[in-house]
Structure formats: C-alpha cells, structure tokens
C-alpha cells in the first residue's frame, strides 16, 4: 500500500526525525511511504502543497501524525482527503 505521512513541519525543528521514524515503521509494515519531509528546502508554501496534493492523489491512504492539527498545511491535507474521499487515519505509534 502507498501511504502518505501528514504532520507538522513548519516550526518544528525535529520534523525530519519524527517523519523518518514514522516512515521506518510504515515501511516495516510493507508500505511504500511518501514522505513530504524529504522534499528540498527553499520553495514557496504553495509549491509544497501542490507537490503534497499530488503525492496524496497517488497514495492509497494518508496517515496523520498526532501534531497534524497544529499545522495549517496538514489541516489543508485533511480537508483535501475529505473532499476527494481519500482514506485517512491517525498515527498510533
């Protein structure tokens, strides 16, 4: 299954480690993981959202990390999932 990880990135200095840990666990479960924390730095927020929506489109499901509600981007991703009917789950490590 292709799984996209959603959570807080902006303002979280430890976001790469947090996303990497989720990616490892999801990968161990046999999933192909789409990790937005691996995108290059330096783009505009709208550019990131376009890329993330494209990753969500190809994913079978989206896993929202516990801090997703604190992120404007993750809230947009959740709304997008609801709008297109994408399977969404809350991460329980």
CSV table of N, CA and C in Angstrom, one decimal:
chain,number,residue,atom,x,y,z
A,1,UNK,N,0.8,-1.2,0.0
A,1,UNK,CA,0.0,0.0,0.0
A,1,UNK,C,0.9,1.2,0.0
A,2,UNK,N,0.5,2.3,-0.7
A,2,UNK,CA,1.2,3.5,-0.7
A,2,UNK,C,0.6,4.4,0.3
A,3,UNK,N,1.4,4.9,1.3
A,3,UNK,CA,1.0,5.7,2.4
A,3,UNK,C,1.7,7.0,2.4
A,4,UNK,N,0.9,8.1,2.5
A,4,UNK,CA,1.5,9.5,2.6
A,4,UNK,C,1.5,9.8,4.1
A,5,UNK,N,2.5,10.5,4.6
A,5,UNK,CA,2.6,10.9,6.0
A,5,UNK,C,2.3,12.4,6.1
A,6,UNK,N,1.4,12.8,6.9
A,6,UNK,CA,1.0,14.2,7.1
A,6,UNK,C,1.2,14.6,8.6
A,7,UNK,N,1.8,15.8,8.8
A,7,UNK,CA,2.0,16.3,10.1
A,7,UNK,C,2.7,17.6,10.1
A,8,UNK,N,3.0,18.1,11.2
A,8,UNK,CA,3.6,19.5,11.3
A,8,UNK,C,5.1,19.5,10.9
A,9,UNK,N,5.4,20.3,10.0
A,9,UNK,CA,6.8,20.5,9.5
A,9,UNK,C,7.2,21.9,9.9
A,10,UNK,N,6.5,22.9,9.4
A,10,UNK,CA,6.9,24.3,9.7
A,10,UNK,C,6.9,24.6,11.2
A,11,UNK,N,8.0,25.1,11.7
A,11,UNK,CA,8.1,25.5,13.1
A,11,UNK,C,8.5,24.3,14.0
A,12,UNK,N,8.8,23.2,13.4
A,12,UNK,CA,9.2,22.0,14.2
A,12,UNK,C,10.6,21.6,13.8
A,13,UNK,N,11.6,22.0,14.7
A,13,UNK,CA,13.0,21.7,14.3
A,13,UNK,C,13.3,20.2,14.2
A,14,UNK,N,12.5,19.4,14.8
A,14,UNK,CA,12.7,17.9,14.8
A,14,UNK,C,11.8,17.2,13.8
A,15,UNK,N,11.3,17.9,12.9
A,15,UNK,CA,10.3,17.2,12.0
A,15,UNK,C,10.9,16.1,11.2
A,16,UNK,N,12.2,16.3,10.7
A,16,UNK,CA,12.8,15.2,9.9
A,16,UNK,C,12.9,13.9,10.7
A,17,UNK,N,13.3,13.9,11.9
A,17,UNK,CA,13.4,12.7,12.7
A,17,UNK,C,12.0,12.1,13.0
A,18,UNK,N,11.0,13.0,13.2
A,18,UNK,CA,9.7,12.5,13.5
A,18,UNK,C,9.1,11.8,12.3
A,19,UNK,N,9.2,12.4,11.1
A,19,UNK,CA,8.7,11.8,9.9
A,19,UNK,C,9.5,10.5,9.5
A,20,UNK,N,10.8,10.6,9.8
A,20,UNK,CA,11.7,9.4,9.5
A,20,UNK,C,11.3,8.2,10.3
A,21,UNK,N,11.0,8.4,11.6
A,21,UNK,CA,10.5,7.3,12.4
A,21,UNK,C,9.2,6.7,12.0
A,22,UNK,N,8.3,7.6,11.6
A,22,UNK,CA,7.0,7.1,11.0
A,22,UNK,C,7.3,6.3,9.7
A,23,UNK,N,8.1,6.8,8.9
A,23,UNK,CA,8.4,6.2,7.6
A,23,UNK,C,9.0,4.8,7.8
A,24,UNK,N,9.9,4.7,8.8
A,24,UNK,CA,10.5,3.4,9.1
A,24,UNK,C,9.5,2.4,9.5
A,25,UNK,N,8.6,2.8,10.5
A,25,UNK,CA,7.6,1.9,11.0
A,25,UNK,C,6.6,1.5,9.9
A,26,UNK,N,6.2,2.4,9.1
A,26,UNK,CA,5.2,2.1,8.0
A,26,UNK,C,5.9,1.2,6.9
A,27,UNK,N,7.2,1.5,6.7
A,27,UNK,CA,7.9,0.6,5.7
A,27,UNK,C,8.0,-0.8,6.2
A,28,UNK,N,8.3,-1.0,7.5
A,28,UNK,CA,8.4,-2.3,8.1
A,28,UNK,C,7.1,-3.1,7.9
A,29,UNK,N,6.0,-2.3,7.8
A,29,UNK,CA,4.7,-3.0,7.7
A,29,UNK,C,4.4,-3.3,6.2
A,30,UNK,N,5.4,-3.1,5.3
A,30,UNK,CA,5.3,-3.4,3.9
A,30,UNK,C,4.8,-2.3,3.0
A,31,UNK,N,4.6,-1.1,3.5
A,31,UNK,CA,4.1,0.0,2.8
A,31,UNK,C,5.2,0.7,2.0
A,32,UNK,N,4.8,1.3,0.9
A,32,UNK,CA,5.6,2.3,0.2
A,32,UNK,C,5.2,3.6,0.8
A,33,UNK,N,6.2,4.3,1.3
A,33,UNK,CA,5.9,5.6,2.1
A,33,UNK,C,6.3,6.8,1.3
A,34,UNK,N,5.3,7.7,1.2
A,34,UNK,CA,5.5,9.0,0.6
A,34,UNK,C,5.7,10.0,1.7
A,35,UNK,N,6.9,10.6,1.8
A,35,UNK,CA,7.3,11.4,3.0
A,35,UNK,C,7.6,12.8,2.5
A,36,UNK,N,6.8,13.8,2.8
A,36,UNK,CA,7.0,15.1,2.4
A,36,UNK,C,8.2,15.8,3.1
A,37,UNK,N,8.6,15.2,4.2
A,37,UNK,CA,9.8,15.8,4.9
A,37,UNK,C,11.1,15.6,4.1
A,38,UNK,N,11.0,14.8,3.1
A,38,UNK,CA,12.2,14.6,2.2
A,38,UNK,C,12.3,15.6,1.0
A,39,UNK,N,11.3,16.5,0.9
A,39,UNK,CA,11.3,17.5,-0.2
A,39,UNK,C,12.4,18.5,0.1
A,40,UNK,N,13.0,19.1,-1.0
A,40,UNK,CA,14.1,20.0,-0.8
A,40,UNK,C,13.5,21.3,-0.1
A,41,UNK,N,14.4,22.0,0.6
A,41,UNK,CA,14.0,23.3,1.2
A,41,UNK,C,14.1,24.4,0.2
A,42,UNK,N,13.5,25.5,0.5
A,42,UNK,CA,13.6,26.7,-0.4
A,42,UNK,C,12.5,27.0,-1.3
A,43,UNK,N,11.4,26.2,-1.3
A,43,UNK,CA,10.3,26.5,-2.2
A,43,UNK,C,9.2,27.3,-1.4
A,44,UNK,N,8.3,27.9,-2.1
A,44,UNK,CA,7.2,28.6,-1.5
A,44,UNK,C,6.2,27.6,-0.9
A,45,UNK,N,5.4,28.0,0.1
A,45,UNK,CA,4.4,27.1,0.7
A,45,UNK,C,3.5,26.5,-0.3
A,46,UNK,N,3.0,27.3,-1.3
A,46,UNK,CA,2.1,26.8,-2.3
A,46,UNK,C,2.7,25.8,-3.1
A,47,UNK,N,4.0,25.9,-3.4
A,47,UNK,CA,4.7,24.8,-4.2
A,47,UNK,C,4.7,23.5,-3.5
A,48,UNK,N,5.0,23.6,-2.1
A,48,UNK,CA,4.9,22.3,-1.3
A,48,UNK,C,3.6,21.7,-1.4
A,49,UNK,N,2.5,22.5,-1.2
A,49,UNK,CA,1.2,22.0,-1.2
A,49,UNK,C,0.8,21.3,-2.5
A,50,UNK,N,1.2,21.9,-3.6
A,50,UNK,CA,0.9,21.3,-4.9
A,50,UNK,C,1.6,19.9,-5.0
A,51,UNK,N,2.8,19.8,-4.5
A,51,UNK,CA,3.5,18.5,-4.6
A,51,UNK,C,2.9,17.5,-3.6
A,52,UNK,N,2.5,18.0,-2.4
A,52,UNK,CA,1.9,17.1,-1.4
A,52,UNK,C,0.6,16.6,-1.9
A,53,UNK,N,-0.2,17.5,-2.5
A,53,UNK,CA,-1.5,17.0,-3.0
A,53,UNK,C,-1.3,16.0,-4.1
A,54,UNK,N,-0.3,16.1,-4.9
A,54,UNK,CA,0.0,15.1,-6.0
A,54,UNK,C,0.4,13.8,-5.3
A,55,UNK,N,1.2,13.8,-4.2
A,55,UNK,CA,1.5,12.6,-3.5
A,55,UNK,C,0.3,12.0,-2.9
A,56,UNK,N,-0.6,12.8,-2.3
A,56,UNK,CA,-1.8,12.3,-1.7
A,56,UNK,C,-2.7,11.6,-2.8
A,57,UNK,N,-2.7,12.2,-4.0
A,57,UNK,CA,-3.5,11.7,-5.1
A,57,UNK,C,-3.1,10.2,-5.4
A,58,UNK,N,-1.8,10.0,-5.4
A,58,UNK,CA,-1.3,8.6,-5.8
A,58,UNK,C,-1.3,7.7,-4.6
A,59,UNK,N,-1.4,8.2,-3.4
A,59,UNK,CA,-1.4,7.3,-2.2
A,59,UNK,C,-2.7,6.6,-2.0
A,60,UNK,N,-2.6,5.4,-1.4
A,60,UNK,CA,-3.8,4.7,-1.1
A,60,UNK,C,-4.5,5.2,0.2
A,61,UNK,N,-3.6,5.7,1.1
A,61,UNK,CA,-4.1,6.2,2.4
A,61,UNK,C,-3.1,7.3,2.9
A,62,UNK,N,-3.7,8.2,3.8
A,62,UNK,CA,-2.9,9.2,4.4
A,62,UNK,C,-2.9,9.0,5.9
A,63,UNK,N,-1.7,9.0,6.5
A,63,UNK,CA,-1.6,8.8,7.9
A,63,UNK,C,-1.2,10.2,8.5
A,64,UNK,N,-2.0,10.6,9.4
A,64,UNK,CA,-1.8,11.9,10.1
A,64,UNK,C,-1.1,11.7,11.4
A,65,UNK,N,0.0,12.4,11.6
A,65,UNK,CA,0.7,12.3,12.8
A,65,UNK,C,0.0,13.1,13.9
A,66,UNK,N,0.2,12.8,15.2
A,66,UNK,CA,-0.6,13.4,16.3
A,66,UNK,C,-0.6,14.9,16.3
A,67,UNK,N,0.5,15.6,15.7
A,67,UNK,CA,0.5,17.0,15.7
A,67,UNK,C,-0.1,17.7,14.5
A,68,UNK,N,-0.7,16.9,13.6
A,68,UNK,CA,-1.2,17.4,12.4
A,68,UNK,C,-2.2,18.5,12.5
A,69,UNK,N,-3.0,18.5,13.6
A,69,UNK,CA,-3.9,19.6,13.8
A,69,UNK,C,-3.3,21.0,14.1
A,70,UNK,N,-2.0,20.9,14.5
A,70,UNK,CA,-1.2,22.2,14.7
A,70,UNK,C,-0.6,22.8,13.5
A,71,UNK,N,-0.8,22.1,12.3
A,71,UNK,CA,-0.2,22.5,11.1
A,71,UNK,C,-1.3,23.0,10.1
A,72,UNK,N,-1.1,24.2,9.6
A,72,UNK,CA,-2.0,24.7,8.5
A,72,UNK,C,-2.0,23.8,7.3
A,73,UNK,N,-0.8,23.4,6.9
A,73,UNK,CA,-0.6,22.5,5.8
A,73,UNK,C,-1.3,21.2,6.0
A,74,UNK,N,-1.1,20.6,7.1
A,74,UNK,CA,-1.7,19.3,7.4
A,74,UNK,C,-3.3,19.4,7.5
A,75,UNK,N,-3.7,20.5,8.0
A,75,UNK,CA,-5.2,20.7,8.0
A,75,UNK,C,-5.7,20.8,6.6
A,76,UNK,N,-5.0,21.5,5.7
A,76,UNK,CA,-5.4,21.5,4.3
A,76,UNK,C,-5.4,20.1,3.7
A,77,UNK,N,-4.4,19.3,4.0
A,77,UNK,CA,-4.3,18.0,3.5
A,77,UNK,C,-5.5,17.1,4.0
A,78,UNK,N,-5.9,17.3,5.3
A,78,UNK,CA,-7.0,16.6,5.8
A,78,UNK,C,-8.3,17.0,5.1
A,79,UNK,N,-8.5,18.3,4.8
A,79,UNK,CA,-9.6,18.8,4.1
A,79,UNK,C,-9.6,18.2,2.7
A,80,UNK,N,-8.5,18.2,2.1
A,80,UNK,CA,-8.4,17.6,0.7
A,80,UNK,C,-8.8,16.1,0.7
A,81,UNK,N,-8.3,15.4,1.7
A,81,UNK,CA,-8.6,14.0,1.8
A,81,UNK,C,-10.1,13.8,1.9
A,82,UNK,N,-10.7,14.6,2.8
A,82,UNK,CA,-12.2,14.5,2.9
A,82,UNK,C,-12.9,14.8,1.6
A,83,UNK,N,-12.4,15.9,0.9
A,83,UNK,CA,-13.1,16.3,-0.3
A,83,UNK,C,-13.0,15.2,-1.4
A,84,UNK,N,-11.8,14.6,-1.5
A,84,UNK,CA,-11.7,13.6,-2.6
A,84,UNK,C,-12.0,12.2,-2.1
A,85,UNK,N,-12.3,12.0,-0.9
A,85,UNK,CA,-12.7,10.7,-0.4
A,85,UNK,C,-11.5,9.8,-0.1
A,86,UNK,N,-10.3,10.3,0.2
A,86,UNK,CA,-9.1,9.6,0.4
A,86,UNK,C,-9.2,9.0,1.8
A,87,UNK,N,-8.8,7.7,1.9
A,87,UNK,CA,-8.7,7.1,3.3
A,87,UNK,C,-7.7,7.8,4.1
A,88,UNK,N,-8.1,8.2,5.3
A,88,UNK,CA,-7.2,8.9,6.2
A,88,UNK,C,-7.3,8.3,7.6
A,89,UNK,N,-6.1,8.2,8.3
A,89,UNK,CA,-6.0,7.6,9.6
A,89,UNK,C,-5.1,8.4,10.5
A,90,UNK,N,-5.3,8.3,11.8
A,90,UNK,CA,-4.5,9.0,12.7
A,90,UNK,C,-3.4,8.0,13.1
A,91,UNK,N,-2.1,8.5,13.2
A,91,UNK,CA,-1.0,7.7,13.5
A,91,UNK,C,-1.0,7.3,15.0
A,92,UNK,N,-0.9,6.0,15.2
A,92,UNK,CA,-0.7,5.4,16.5
A,92,UNK,C,0.5,4.6,16.6
A,93,UNK,N,1.7,5.2,17.0
A,93,UNK,CA,2.9,4.5,17.0
A,93,UNK,C,2.9,3.6,18.2
